[in-house]
């Protein structure tokens, strides 16, 4: 099977900052094709790894790219194992074809060859003149500049991405939902709040704001951890927020949520493996101001 060409992941995303196991996976990752959705601020990458990688490593690489380039969603789609880029073989590994056996040709007649004396100087002056005249007659147009490579097109598309430019960042943050206090979880709310009635799986990363009306958190004693989960609504629809956290992270968050019935949550939509319903895995949670006339603490 011929070797597939691609772009190294770290060459297309030079600002990606990873270490350890993720750095090894990033170095072994090659991008075969990319689809950029500018309206949704997301990118889908068909990739190949030189060695098999776990789903956790792939998801961690997605989050690292998302954070480094301020995108809304990143999806790595590994190629099947048989399509992984093969290691180039050395010259010594390529068998050379055997030379065909020489056949005994009958000797030519004695008078079929005659010695010819070559003139001094260039022996092809007339041929060169013919080629020069033919080129002038064809009146060839000047060569066009080479078409941009796939890597240059991807770089140009990412550079033009509104979420990556400084002006785009300021505009988005100015329109974002303003939390009423410090963050309860994560690093920051970046997206614009949308109604829960507009939620769908193809949106990827979303930002919603509403009232917590049910706590579904449960403890995993054998793992010293919690599934922090709650239902929230903005009166247009509702969504379940769920996150696996170690106990030292979960307990402060759950205590804060008891005192903060109105929250803004930014995260990724997916289907729950347990209920089959759509749920929101949070990247960040912040207190939110209740709409006027809805100051209840229930």
PDB file of C-alpha atoms in Angstrom:
ATOM      1  CA  UNK A   1       0.000   0.000   0.000  1.00  0.00           C
ATOM      2  CA  UNK A   2       1.475   3.415  -0.946  1.00  0.00           C
ATOM      3  CA  UNK A   3       2.520   5.702   1.885  1.00  0.00           C
ATOM      4  CA  UNK A   4      -0.037   8.410   2.755  1.00  0.00           C
ATOM      5  CA  UNK A   5       1.196  11.965   2.989  1.00  0.00           C
ATOM      6  CA  UNK A   6       0.083  14.221   5.818  1.00  0.00           C
ATOM      7  CA  UNK A   7       0.998  17.160   8.019  1.00  0.00           C
ATOM      8  CA  UNK A   8       2.585  16.587  11.447  1.00  0.00           C
ATOM      9  CA  UNK A   9       0.236  17.767  14.197  1.00  0.00           C
ATOM     10  CA  UNK A  10       2.892  19.929  15.881  1.00  0.00           C
ATOM     11  CA  UNK A  11       3.723  21.592  12.553  1.00  0.00           C
ATOM     12  CA  UNK A  12       0.123  22.728  11.993  1.00  0.00           C
ATOM     13  CA  UNK A  13      -0.420  23.665  15.678  1.00  0.00           C
ATOM     14  CA  UNK A  14       2.968  25.059  16.817  1.00  0.00           C
ATOM     15  CA  UNK A  15       1.432  26.782  19.869  1.00  0.00           C
ATOM     16  CA  UNK A  16       0.277  23.443  21.307  1.00  0.00           C
ATOM     17  CA  UNK A  17       1.867  22.986  24.750  1.00  0.00           C
ATOM     18  CA  UNK A  18       1.879  19.401  26.054  1.00  0.00           C
ATOM     19  CA  UNK A  19       4.285  17.232  27.998  1.00  0.00           C
ATOM     20  CA  UNK A  20       5.009  13.629  28.808  1.00  0.00           C
ATOM     21  CA  UNK A  21       2.696  11.065  27.254  1.00  0.00           C
ATOM     22  CA  UNK A  22       0.691  13.718  25.382  1.00  0.00           C
ATOM     23  CA  UNK A  23       3.865  15.129  23.819  1.00  0.00           C
ATOM     24  CA  UNK A  24       4.821  11.650  22.581  1.00  0.00           C
ATOM     25  CA  UNK A  25       1.349  11.168  21.090  1.00  0.00           C
ATOM     26  CA  UNK A  26       1.447  14.611  19.462  1.00  0.00           C
ATOM     27  CA  UNK A  27       4.814  13.843  17.856  1.00  0.00           C
ATOM     28  CA  UNK A  28       3.458  10.554  16.469  1.00  0.00           C
ATOM     29  CA  UNK A  29       0.263  12.189  15.118  1.00  0.00           C
ATOM     30  CA  UNK A  30      -0.099  13.112  11.440  1.00  0.00           C
ATOM     31  CA  UNK A  31      -3.079  15.042  10.020  1.00  0.00           C
ATOM     32  CA  UNK A  32      -4.466  13.402   6.863  1.00  0.00           C
ATOM     33  CA  UNK A  33      -7.301  15.888   6.233  1.00  0.00           C
ATOM     34  CA  UNK A  34      -9.143  18.668   8.041  1.00  0.00           C
ATOM     35  CA  UNK A  35     -12.629  20.202   7.968  1.00  0.00           C
ATOM     36  CA  UNK A  36     -12.983  23.694   9.487  1.00  0.00           C
ATOM     37  CA  UNK A  37     -16.422  25.004  10.491  1.00  0.00           C
ATOM     38  CA  UNK A  38     -15.897  28.749  10.906  1.00  0.00           C
ATOM     39  CA  UNK A  39     -19.515  29.445  11.913  1.00  0.00           C
ATOM     40  CA  UNK A  40     -19.272  26.950  14.806  1.00  0.00           C
ATOM     41  CA  UNK A  41     -15.602  27.738  15.510  1.00  0.00           C
ATOM     42  CA  UNK A  42     -14.729  24.036  15.328  1.00  0.00           C
ATOM     43  CA  UNK A  43     -12.323  21.786  13.419  1.00  0.00           C
ATOM     44  CA  UNK A  44     -12.475  18.069  12.580  1.00  0.00           C
ATOM     45  CA  UNK A  45      -9.160  16.337  11.883  1.00  0.00           C
ATOM     46  CA  UNK A  46      -8.636  12.928  10.289  1.00  0.00           C
ATOM     47  CA  UNK A  47      -5.386  11.736  11.865  1.00  0.00           C
ATOM     48  CA  UNK A  48      -3.066   8.759  11.966  1.00  0.00           C
ATOM     49  CA  UNK A  49      -0.805   7.689  14.847  1.00  0.00           C
ATOM     50  CA  UNK A  50       2.375   5.665  14.380  1.00  0.00           C
ATOM     51  CA  UNK A  51       1.415   3.658  17.464  1.00  0.00           C
ATOM     52  CA  UNK A  52      -2.069   2.965  18.926  1.00  0.00           C
ATOM     53  CA  UNK A  53      -3.359   5.634  21.350  1.00  0.00           C
ATOM     54  CA  UNK A  54      -6.128   5.361  23.940  1.00  0.00           C
ATOM     55  CA  UNK A  55      -9.331   7.370  23.744  1.00  0.00           C
ATOM     56  CA  UNK A  56      -8.270   9.317  26.868  1.00  0.00           C
ATOM     57  CA  UNK A  57      -5.067  10.469  25.143  1.00  0.00           C
ATOM     58  CA  UNK A  58      -7.002  11.548  22.038  1.00  0.00           C
ATOM     59  CA  UNK A  59      -9.521  13.505  24.117  1.00  0.00           C
ATOM     60  CA  UNK A  60      -6.680  15.153  26.061  1.00  0.00           C
ATOM     61  CA  UNK A  61      -5.075  16.260  22.775  1.00  0.00           C
ATOM     62  CA  UNK A  62      -8.437  17.698  21.668  1.00  0.00           C
ATOM     63  CA  UNK A  63      -8.712  19.741  24.875  1.00  0.00           C
ATOM     64  CA  UNK A  64      -5.110  20.968  24.512  1.00  0.00           C
ATOM     65  CA  UNK A  65      -5.733  22.189  20.929  1.00  0.00           C
ATOM     66  CA  UNK A  66      -9.063  23.742  21.962  1.00  0.00           C
ATOM     67  CA  UNK A  67      -7.392  25.671  24.787  1.00  0.00           C
ATOM     68  CA  UNK A  68      -4.291  26.748  22.814  1.00  0.00           C
ATOM     69  CA  UNK A  69      -6.253  28.121  19.840  1.00  0.00           C
ATOM     70  CA  UNK A  70      -9.442  29.275  21.626  1.00  0.00           C
ATOM     71  CA  UNK A  71     -11.693  27.072  19.471  1.00  0.00           C
ATOM     72  CA  UNK A  72     -15.167  25.880  20.434  1.00  0.00           C
ATOM     73  CA  UNK A  73     -14.688  22.236  19.511  1.00  0.00           C
ATOM     74  CA  UNK A  74     -11.924  19.964  18.215  1.00  0.00           C
ATOM     75  CA  UNK A  75     -12.505  16.382  17.036  1.00  0.00           C
ATOM     76  CA  UNK A  76      -9.701  13.923  16.238  1.00  0.00           C
ATOM     77  CA  UNK A  77     -10.841  11.026  14.057  1.00  0.00           C
ATOM     78  CA  UNK A  78      -8.115   8.345  13.988  1.00  0.00           C
ATOM     79  CA  UNK A  79      -7.690   6.402  10.765  1.00  0.00           C
ATOM     80  CA  UNK A  80      -8.121   2.604  10.891  1.00  0.00           C
ATOM     81  CA  UNK A  81      -5.030   0.735  12.040  1.00  0.00           C
ATOM     82  CA  UNK A  82      -4.194  -0.490   8.544  1.00  0.00           C
ATOM     83  CA  UNK A  83      -4.023   3.119   7.330  1.00  0.00           C
ATOM     84  CA  UNK A  84      -1.382   4.205   9.851  1.00  0.00           C
ATOM     85  CA  UNK A  85       1.594   5.724   8.135  1.00  0.00           C
ATOM     86  CA  UNK A  86       4.253   3.052   7.537  1.00  0.00           C
ATOM     87  CA  UNK A  87       7.838   3.613   8.530  1.00  0.00           C
ATOM     88  CA  UNK A  88       9.969   4.183   5.414  1.00  0.00           C
ATOM     89  CA  UNK A  89      12.155   1.220   4.613  1.00  0.00           C
ATOM     90  CA  UNK A  90      15.875   1.614   4.181  1.00  0.00           C
ATOM     91  CA  UNK A  91      17.575   1.099   0.869  1.00  0.00           C
ATOM     92  CA  UNK A  92      19.131  -2.116   2.133  1.00  0.00           C
ATOM     93  CA  UNK A  93      15.661  -3.645   2.709  1.00  0.00           C
ATOM     94  CA  UNK A  94      14.552  -3.258  -0.938  1.00  0.00           C
ATOM     95  CA  UNK A  95      15.418  -6.387  -2.952  1.00  0.00           C
ATOM     96  CA  UNK A  96      17.025  -5.650  -6.278  1.00  0.00           C
ATOM     97  CA  UNK A  97      15.659  -7.449  -9.361  1.00  0.00           C
ATOM     98  CA  UNK A  98      17.851 -10.101 -10.830  1.00  0.00           C
ATOM     99  CA  UNK A  99      19.500  -9.250 -14.101  1.00  0.00           C
ATOM    100  CA  UNK A 100      18.027 -11.140 -17.082  1.00  0.00           C
ATOM    101  CA  UNK A 101      20.277 -13.813 -18.572  1.00  0.00           C
ATOM    102  CA  UNK A 102      22.341 -12.632 -21.452  1.00  0.00           C
ATOM    103  CA  UNK A 103      21.433 -14.127 -24.773  1.00  0.00           C
ATOM    104  CA  UNK A 104      24.010 -14.937 -27.354  1.00  0.00           C
ATOM    105  CA  UNK A 105      23.319 -12.651 -30.271  1.00  0.00           C
ATOM    106  CA  UNK A 106      24.558 -13.631 -33.725  1.00  0.00           C
ATOM    107  CA  UNK A 107      27.613 -11.655 -34.794  1.00  0.00           C
ATOM    108  CA  UNK A 108      26.841  -8.832 -37.245  1.00  0.00           C
ATOM    109  CA  UNK A 109      28.066  -8.978 -40.806  1.00  0.00           C
ATOM    110  CA  UNK A 110      31.539  -7.694 -41.282  1.00  0.00           C
ATOM    111  CA  UNK A 111      30.436  -4.872 -43.602  1.00  0.00           C
ATOM    112  CA  UNK A 112      27.516  -3.569 -41.402  1.00  0.00           C
ATOM    113  CA  UNK A 113      29.685  -1.121 -39.387  1.00  0.00           C
ATOM    114  CA  UNK A 114      31.884   1.642 -40.713  1.00  0.00           C
ATOM    115  CA  UNK A 115      34.041   3.921 -38.561  1.00  0.00           C
ATOM    116  CA  UNK A 116      32.667   7.466 -38.326  1.00  0.00           C
ATOM    117  CA  UNK A 117      34.746  10.472 -37.266  1.00  0.00           C
ATOM    118  CA  UNK A 118      32.865  12.989 -35.078  1.00  0.00           C
ATOM    119  CA  UNK A 119      33.534  16.690 -35.804  1.00  0.00           C
ATOM    120  CA  UNK A 120      35.162  18.840 -33.149  1.00  0.00           C
ATOM    121  CA  UNK A 121      32.977  21.107 -31.022  1.00  0.00           C
ATOM    122  CA  UNK A 122      29.205  20.786 -30.423  1.00  0.00           C
ATOM    123  CA  UNK A 123      27.757  17.785 -32.249  1.00  0.00           C
ATOM    124  CA  UNK A 124      24.083  18.948 -31.800  1.00  0.00           C
ATOM    125  CA  UNK A 125      23.940  22.590 -33.008  1.00  0.00           C
ATOM    126  CA  UNK A 126      21.100  22.017 -35.462  1.00  0.00           C
ATOM    127  CA  UNK A 127      18.978  20.137 -32.901  1.00  0.00           C
ATOM    128  CA  UNK A 128      19.293  22.986 -30.356  1.00  0.00           C
ATOM    129  CA  UNK A 129      18.290  25.570 -32.966  1.00  0.00           C
ATOM    130  CA  UNK A 130      15.194  23.503 -33.865  1.00  0.00           C
ATOM    131  CA  UNK A 131      14.111  23.288 -30.204  1.00  0.00           C
ATOM    132  CA  UNK A 132      14.621  27.041 -29.699  1.00  0.00           C
ATOM    133  CA  UNK A 133      12.553  27.912 -32.780  1.00  0.00           C
ATOM    134  CA  UNK A 134       9.746  25.557 -31.691  1.00  0.00           C
ATOM    135  CA  UNK A 135       9.520  27.234 -28.258  1.00  0.00           C
ATOM    136  CA  UNK A 136       9.260  30.688 -29.882  1.00  0.00           C
ATOM    137  CA  UNK A 137       6.551  29.522 -32.288  1.00  0.00           C
ATOM    138  CA  UNK A 138       4.427  28.088 -29.488  1.00  0.00           C
ATOM    139  CA  UNK A 139       4.600  31.487 -27.673  1.00  0.00           C
ATOM    140  CA  UNK A 140       4.399  29.844 -24.244  1.00  0.00           C
ATOM    141  CA  UNK A 141       2.641  31.807 -21.506  1.00  0.00           C
ATOM    142  CA  UNK A 142       4.633  32.625 -18.360  1.00  0.00           C
ATOM    143  CA  UNK A 143       4.417  29.978 -15.665  1.00  0.00           C
ATOM    144  CA  UNK A 144       1.774  30.572 -13.019  1.00  0.00           C
ATOM    145  CA  UNK A 145       2.776  30.604  -9.353  1.00  0.00           C
ATOM    146  CA  UNK A 146       2.430  27.235  -7.636  1.00  0.00           C
ATOM    147  CA  UNK A 147      -0.925  26.579  -5.978  1.00  0.00           C
ATOM    148  CA  UNK A 148      -0.864  26.810  -2.175  1.00  0.00           C
ATOM    149  CA  UNK A 149      -0.259  23.524  -0.406  1.00  0.00           C
ATOM    150  CA  UNK A 150      -2.816  21.893   1.893  1.00  0.00           C
ATOM    151  CA  UNK A 151      -0.766  22.976   4.909  1.00  0.00           C
ATOM    152  CA  UNK A 152      -0.769  26.627   3.741  1.00  0.00           C
ATOM    153  CA  UNK A 153      -4.540  26.521   3.211  1.00  0.00           C
ATOM    154  CA  UNK A 154      -5.116  25.141   6.724  1.00  0.00           C
ATOM    155  CA  UNK A 155      -2.818  27.721   8.294  1.00  0.00           C
ATOM    156  CA  UNK A 156      -4.605  30.518   6.399  1.00  0.00           C
ATOM    157  CA  UNK A 157      -8.011  29.266   7.511  1.00  0.00           C
ATOM    158  CA  UNK A 158      -6.943  29.035  11.142  1.00  0.00           C
ATOM    159  CA  UNK A 159      -5.300  32.474  11.001  1.00  0.00           C
ATOM    160  CA  UNK A 160      -8.528  33.971   9.614  1.00  0.00           C
ATOM    161  CA  UNK A 161     -10.610  32.228  12.305  1.00  0.00           C
ATOM    162  CA  UNK A 162     -12.527  34.933  14.209  1.00  0.00           C
ATOM    163  CA  UNK A 163     -12.085  33.165  17.550  1.00  0.00           C
ATOM    164  CA  UNK A 164      -8.271  33.261  17.270  1.00  0.00           C
ATOM    165  CA  UNK A 165      -7.820  36.970  16.543  1.00  0.00           C
ATOM    166  CA  UNK A 166      -7.421  39.407  19.430  1.00  0.00           C
ATOM    167  CA  UNK A 167     -10.346  41.523  18.225  1.00  0.00           C
ATOM    168  CA  UNK A 168     -12.520  38.411  18.101  1.00  0.00           C
ATOM    169  CA  UNK A 169     -11.566  37.448  21.624  1.00  0.00           C
ATOM    170  CA  UNK A 170     -12.452  40.901  22.995  1.00  0.00           C
ATOM    171  CA  UNK A 171     -15.783  40.963  21.173  1.00  0.00           C
ATOM    172  CA  UNK A 172     -16.764  37.506  22.427  1.00  0.00           C
ATOM    173  CA  UNK A 173     -15.785  38.249  26.019  1.00  0.00           C
ATOM    174  CA  UNK A 174     -17.641  41.569  25.973  1.00  0.00           C
ATOM    175  CA  UNK A 175     -20.866  39.801  24.935  1.00  0.00           C
ATOM    176  CA  UNK A 176     -20.414  36.825  27.288  1.00  0.00           C
ATOM    177  CA  UNK A 177     -22.629  36.236  30.295  1.00  0.00           C
ATOM    178  CA  UNK A 178     -21.169  38.173  33.189  1.00  0.00           C
ATOM    179  CA  UNK A 179     -20.808  35.931  36.265  1.00  0.00           C
ATOM    180  CA  UNK A 180     -21.815  37.569  39.523  1.00  0.00           C
ATOM    181  CA  UNK A 181     -18.766  36.340  41.443  1.00  0.00           C
ATOM    182  CA  UNK A 182     -15.679  34.164  41.351  1.00  0.00           C
ATOM    183  CA  UNK A 183     -15.592  30.934  39.402  1.00  0.00           C
ATOM    184  CA  UNK A 184     -16.818  27.816  41.156  1.00  0.00           C
ATOM    185  CA  UNK A 185     -14.995  25.469  38.752  1.00  0.00           C
ATOM    186  CA  UNK A 186     -12.681  25.779  35.727  1.00  0.00           C
ATOM    187  CA  UNK A 187     -10.660  28.659  34.318  1.00  0.00           C
ATOM    188  CA  UNK A 188     -13.216  31.019  32.803  1.00  0.00           C
ATOM    189  CA  UNK A 189     -16.469  31.524  30.878  1.00  0.00           C
ATOM    190  CA  UNK A 190     -15.663  32.441  27.267  1.00  0.00           C
ATOM    191  CA  UNK A 191     -18.772  31.721  25.213  1.00  0.00           C
ATOM    192  CA  UNK A 192     -22.077  33.520  24.707  1.00  0.00           C
ATOM    193  CA  UNK A 193     -25.083  32.227  26.660  1.00  0.00           C
ATOM    194  CA  UNK A 194     -27.731  30.583  24.441  1.00  0.00           C
ATOM    195  CA  UNK A 195     -31.270  29.414  25.338  1.00  0.00           C
ATOM    196  CA  UNK A 196     -31.505  25.789  26.401  1.00  0.00           C
ATOM    197  CA  UNK A 197     -34.235  25.302  23.807  1.00  0.00           C
ATOM    198  CA  UNK A 198     -31.512  25.683  21.127  1.00  0.00           C
ATOM    199  CA  UNK A 199     -29.285  22.915  22.521  1.00  0.00           C
ATOM    200  CA  UNK A 200     -28.330  20.061  20.159  1.00  0.00           C
ATOM    201  CA  UNK A 201     -25.445  17.613  20.031  1.00  0.00           C
ATOM    202  CA  UNK A 202     -23.955  19.093  16.853  1.00  0.00           C
ATOM    203  CA  UNK A 203     -23.229  22.381  18.674  1.00  0.00           C
ATOM    204  CA  UNK A 204     -20.345  20.814  20.614  1.00  0.00           C
ATOM    205  CA  UNK A 205     -19.215  23.394  23.181  1.00  0.00           C
ATOM    206  CA  UNK A 206     -22.025  25.621  24.526  1.00  0.00           C
ATOM    207  CA  UNK A 207     -22.676  28.114  27.316  1.00  0.00           C
ATOM    208  CA  UNK A 208     -25.985  28.184  29.233  1.00  0.00           C
ATOM    209  CA  UNK A 209     -27.296  29.979  32.302  1.00  0.00           C
ATOM    210  CA  UNK A 210     -30.152  29.032  34.604  1.00  0.00           C
ATOM    211  CA  UNK A 211     -31.473  27.788  37.941  1.00  0.00           C
ATOM    212  CA  UNK A 212     -30.432  24.500  39.588  1.00  0.00           C
ATOM    213  CA  UNK A 213     -33.610  22.617  40.515  1.00  0.00           C
ATOM    214  CA  UNK A 214     -32.288  19.108  41.324  1.00  0.00           C
ATOM    215  CA  UNK A 215     -29.041  17.661  42.721  1.00  0.00           C
ATOM    216  CA  UNK A 216     -28.096  14.209  41.351  1.00  0.00           C
ATOM    217  CA  UNK A 217     -24.552  13.952  42.748  1.00  0.00           C
ATOM    218  CA  UNK A 218     -23.378  10.545  43.975  1.00  0.00           C
ATOM    219  CA  UNK A 219     -20.244   9.311  45.706  1.00  0.00           C
ATOM    220  CA  UNK A 220     -17.918   6.610  44.350  1.00  0.00           C
ATOM    221  CA  UNK A 221     -16.486   5.308  47.604  1.00  0.00           C
ATOM    222  CA  UNK A 222     -14.217   2.688  46.113  1.00  0.00           C
ATOM    223  CA  UNK A 223     -12.533   5.385  43.967  1.00  0.00           C
ATOM    224  CA  UNK A 224     -12.560   8.221  46.523  1.00  0.00           C
ATOM    225  CA  UNK A 225     -14.409  10.399  44.025  1.00  0.00           C
ATOM    226  CA  UNK A 226     -17.794  11.917  43.154  1.00  0.00           C
ATOM    227  CA  UNK A 227     -20.031  12.307  40.123  1.00  0.00           C
ATOM    228  CA  UNK A 228     -21.099  15.925  40.587  1.00  0.00           C
ATOM    229  CA  UNK A 229     -24.415  16.156  38.740  1.00  0.00           C
ATOM    230  CA  UNK A 230     -27.372  18.525  38.755  1.00  0.00           C
ATOM    231  CA  UNK A 231     -30.328  19.560  36.571  1.00  0.00           C
ATOM    232  CA  UNK A 232     -30.733  23.222  35.593  1.00  0.00           C
ATOM    233  CA  UNK A 233     -33.327  25.187  33.618  1.00  0.00           C
ATOM    234  CA  UNK A 234     -33.759  28.602  32.002  1.00  0.00           C
ATOM    235  CA  UNK A 235     -37.553  28.067  31.635  1.00  0.00           C
ATOM    236  CA  UNK A 236     -37.169  27.320  27.890  1.00  0.00           C
ATOM    237  CA  UNK A 237     -35.758  23.839  28.506  1.00  0.00           C
ATOM    238  CA  UNK A 238     -33.515  21.974  30.929  1.00  0.00           C
ATOM    239  CA  UNK A 239     -30.208  20.089  30.809  1.00  0.00           C
ATOM    240  CA  UNK A 240     -28.249  17.762  33.091  1.00  0.00           C
ATOM    241  CA  UNK A 241     -24.736  18.867  34.067  1.00  0.00           C
ATOM    242  CA  UNK A 242     -22.387  16.022  35.073  1.00  0.00           C
ATOM    243  CA  UNK A 243     -18.667  15.846  35.921  1.00  0.00           C
ATOM    244  CA  UNK A 244     -16.402  13.158  37.464  1.00  0.00           C
ATOM    245  CA  UNK A 245     -14.179  14.754  40.128  1.00  0.00           C
ATOM    246  CA  UNK A 246     -11.853  13.555  42.854  1.00  0.00           C
ATOM    247  CA  UNK A 247     -13.183  14.080  46.349  1.00  0.00           C
ATOM    248  CA  UNK A 248     -10.875  17.027  47.139  1.00  0.00           C
ATOM    249  CA  UNK A 249     -12.279  18.886  44.104  1.00  0.00           C
ATOM    250  CA  UNK A 250     -15.876  17.700  44.374  1.00  0.00           C
ATOM    251  CA  UNK A 251     -16.656  18.618  47.989  1.00  0.00           C
ATOM    252  CA  UNK A 252     -15.871  22.384  47.743  1.00  0.00           C
ATOM    253  CA  UNK A 253     -17.827  22.601  44.484  1.00  0.00           C
ATOM    254  CA  UNK A 254     -20.904  20.864  45.910  1.00  0.00           C
ATOM    255  CA  UNK A 255     -20.854  23.136  48.985  1.00  0.00           C
ATOM    256  CA  UNK A 256     -20.678  26.206  46.750  1.00  0.00           C
ATOM    257  CA  UNK A 257     -23.542  24.977  44.551  1.00  0.00           C
ATOM    258  CA  UNK A 258     -25.796  24.628  47.615  1.00  0.00           C
ATOM    259  CA  UNK A 259     -25.407  28.385  48.169  1.00  0.00           C
ATOM    260  CA  UNK A 260     -25.609  29.317  44.466  1.00  0.00           C
ATOM    261  CA  UNK A 261     -28.900  28.289  42.852  1.00  0.00           C
ATOM    262  CA  UNK A 262     -28.268  30.353  39.681  1.00  0.00           C
ATOM    263  CA  UNK A 263     -25.188  29.406  37.649  1.00  0.00           C
ATOM    264  CA  UNK A 264     -23.625  29.855  34.200  1.00  0.00           C
ATOM    265  CA  UNK A 265     -22.063  26.671  32.775  1.00  0.00           C
ATOM    266  CA  UNK A 266     -19.808  26.269  29.744  1.00  0.00           C
ATOM    267  CA  UNK A 267     -19.002  22.771  28.506  1.00  0.00           C
ATOM    268  CA  UNK A 268     -19.412  20.092  25.850  1.00  0.00           C
ATOM    269  CA  UNK A 269     -22.666  18.363  24.969  1.00  0.00           C
ATOM    270  CA  UNK A 270     -22.692  14.568  24.651  1.00  0.00           C
ATOM    271  CA  UNK A 271     -24.949  11.562  25.191  1.00  0.00           C
ATOM    272  CA  UNK A 272     -24.963  10.004  28.641  1.00  0.00           C
ATOM    273  CA  UNK A 273     -23.741   6.387  28.717  1.00  0.00           C
ATOM    274  CA  UNK A 274     -26.213   5.661  31.531  1.00  0.00           C
ATOM    275  CA  UNK A 275     -29.473   7.442  30.626  1.00  0.00           C
ATOM    276  CA  UNK A 276     -28.993   7.953  26.893  1.00  0.00           C
ATOM    277  CA  UNK A 277     -30.052  11.591  27.327  1.00  0.00           C
ATOM    278  CA  UNK A 278     -28.078  14.674  26.340  1.00  0.00           C
ATOM    279  CA  UNK A 279     -25.841  15.980  29.122  1.00  0.00           C
ATOM    280  CA  UNK A 280     -23.365  18.819  29.559  1.00  0.00           C
ATOM    281  CA  UNK A 281     -19.801  18.096  30.739  1.00  0.00           C
ATOM    282  CA  UNK A 282     -18.620  21.408  32.255  1.00  0.00           C
ATOM    283  CA  UNK A 283     -15.350  23.155  31.495  1.00  0.00           C
ATOM    284  CA  UNK A 284     -16.279  26.058  33.792  1.00  0.00           C
ATOM    285  CA  UNK A 285     -19.047  26.927  36.292  1.00  0.00           C
ATOM    286  CA  UNK A 286     -19.676  30.437  37.633  1.00  0.00           C
ATOM    287  CA  UNK A 287     -22.376  32.056  39.762  1.00  0.00           C
ATOM    288  CA  UNK A 288     -25.026  33.904  37.744  1.00  0.00           C
ATOM    289  CA  UNK A 289     -27.457  36.682  38.554  1.00  0.00           C
ATOM    290  CA  UNK A 290     -31.089  35.623  38.660  1.00  0.00           C
ATOM    291  CA  UNK A 291     -33.386  37.381  36.200  1.00  0.00           C
ATOM    292  CA  UNK A 292     -35.499  40.146  37.633  1.00  0.00           C
ATOM    293  CA  UNK A 293     -38.442  38.802  39.579  1.00  0.00           C
ATOM    294  CA  UNK A 294     -36.775  35.363  40.066  1.00  0.00           C
ATOM    295  CA  UNK A 295     -34.732  35.824  43.266  1.00  0.00           C
ATOM    296  CA  UNK A 296     -35.910  32.550  44.828  1.00  0.00           C
ATOM    297  CA  UNK A 297     -33.265  30.380  46.470  1.00  0.00           C
ATOM    298  CA  UNK A 298     -35.067  27.092  45.917  1.00  0.00           C
TER     299      UNK A 298
END
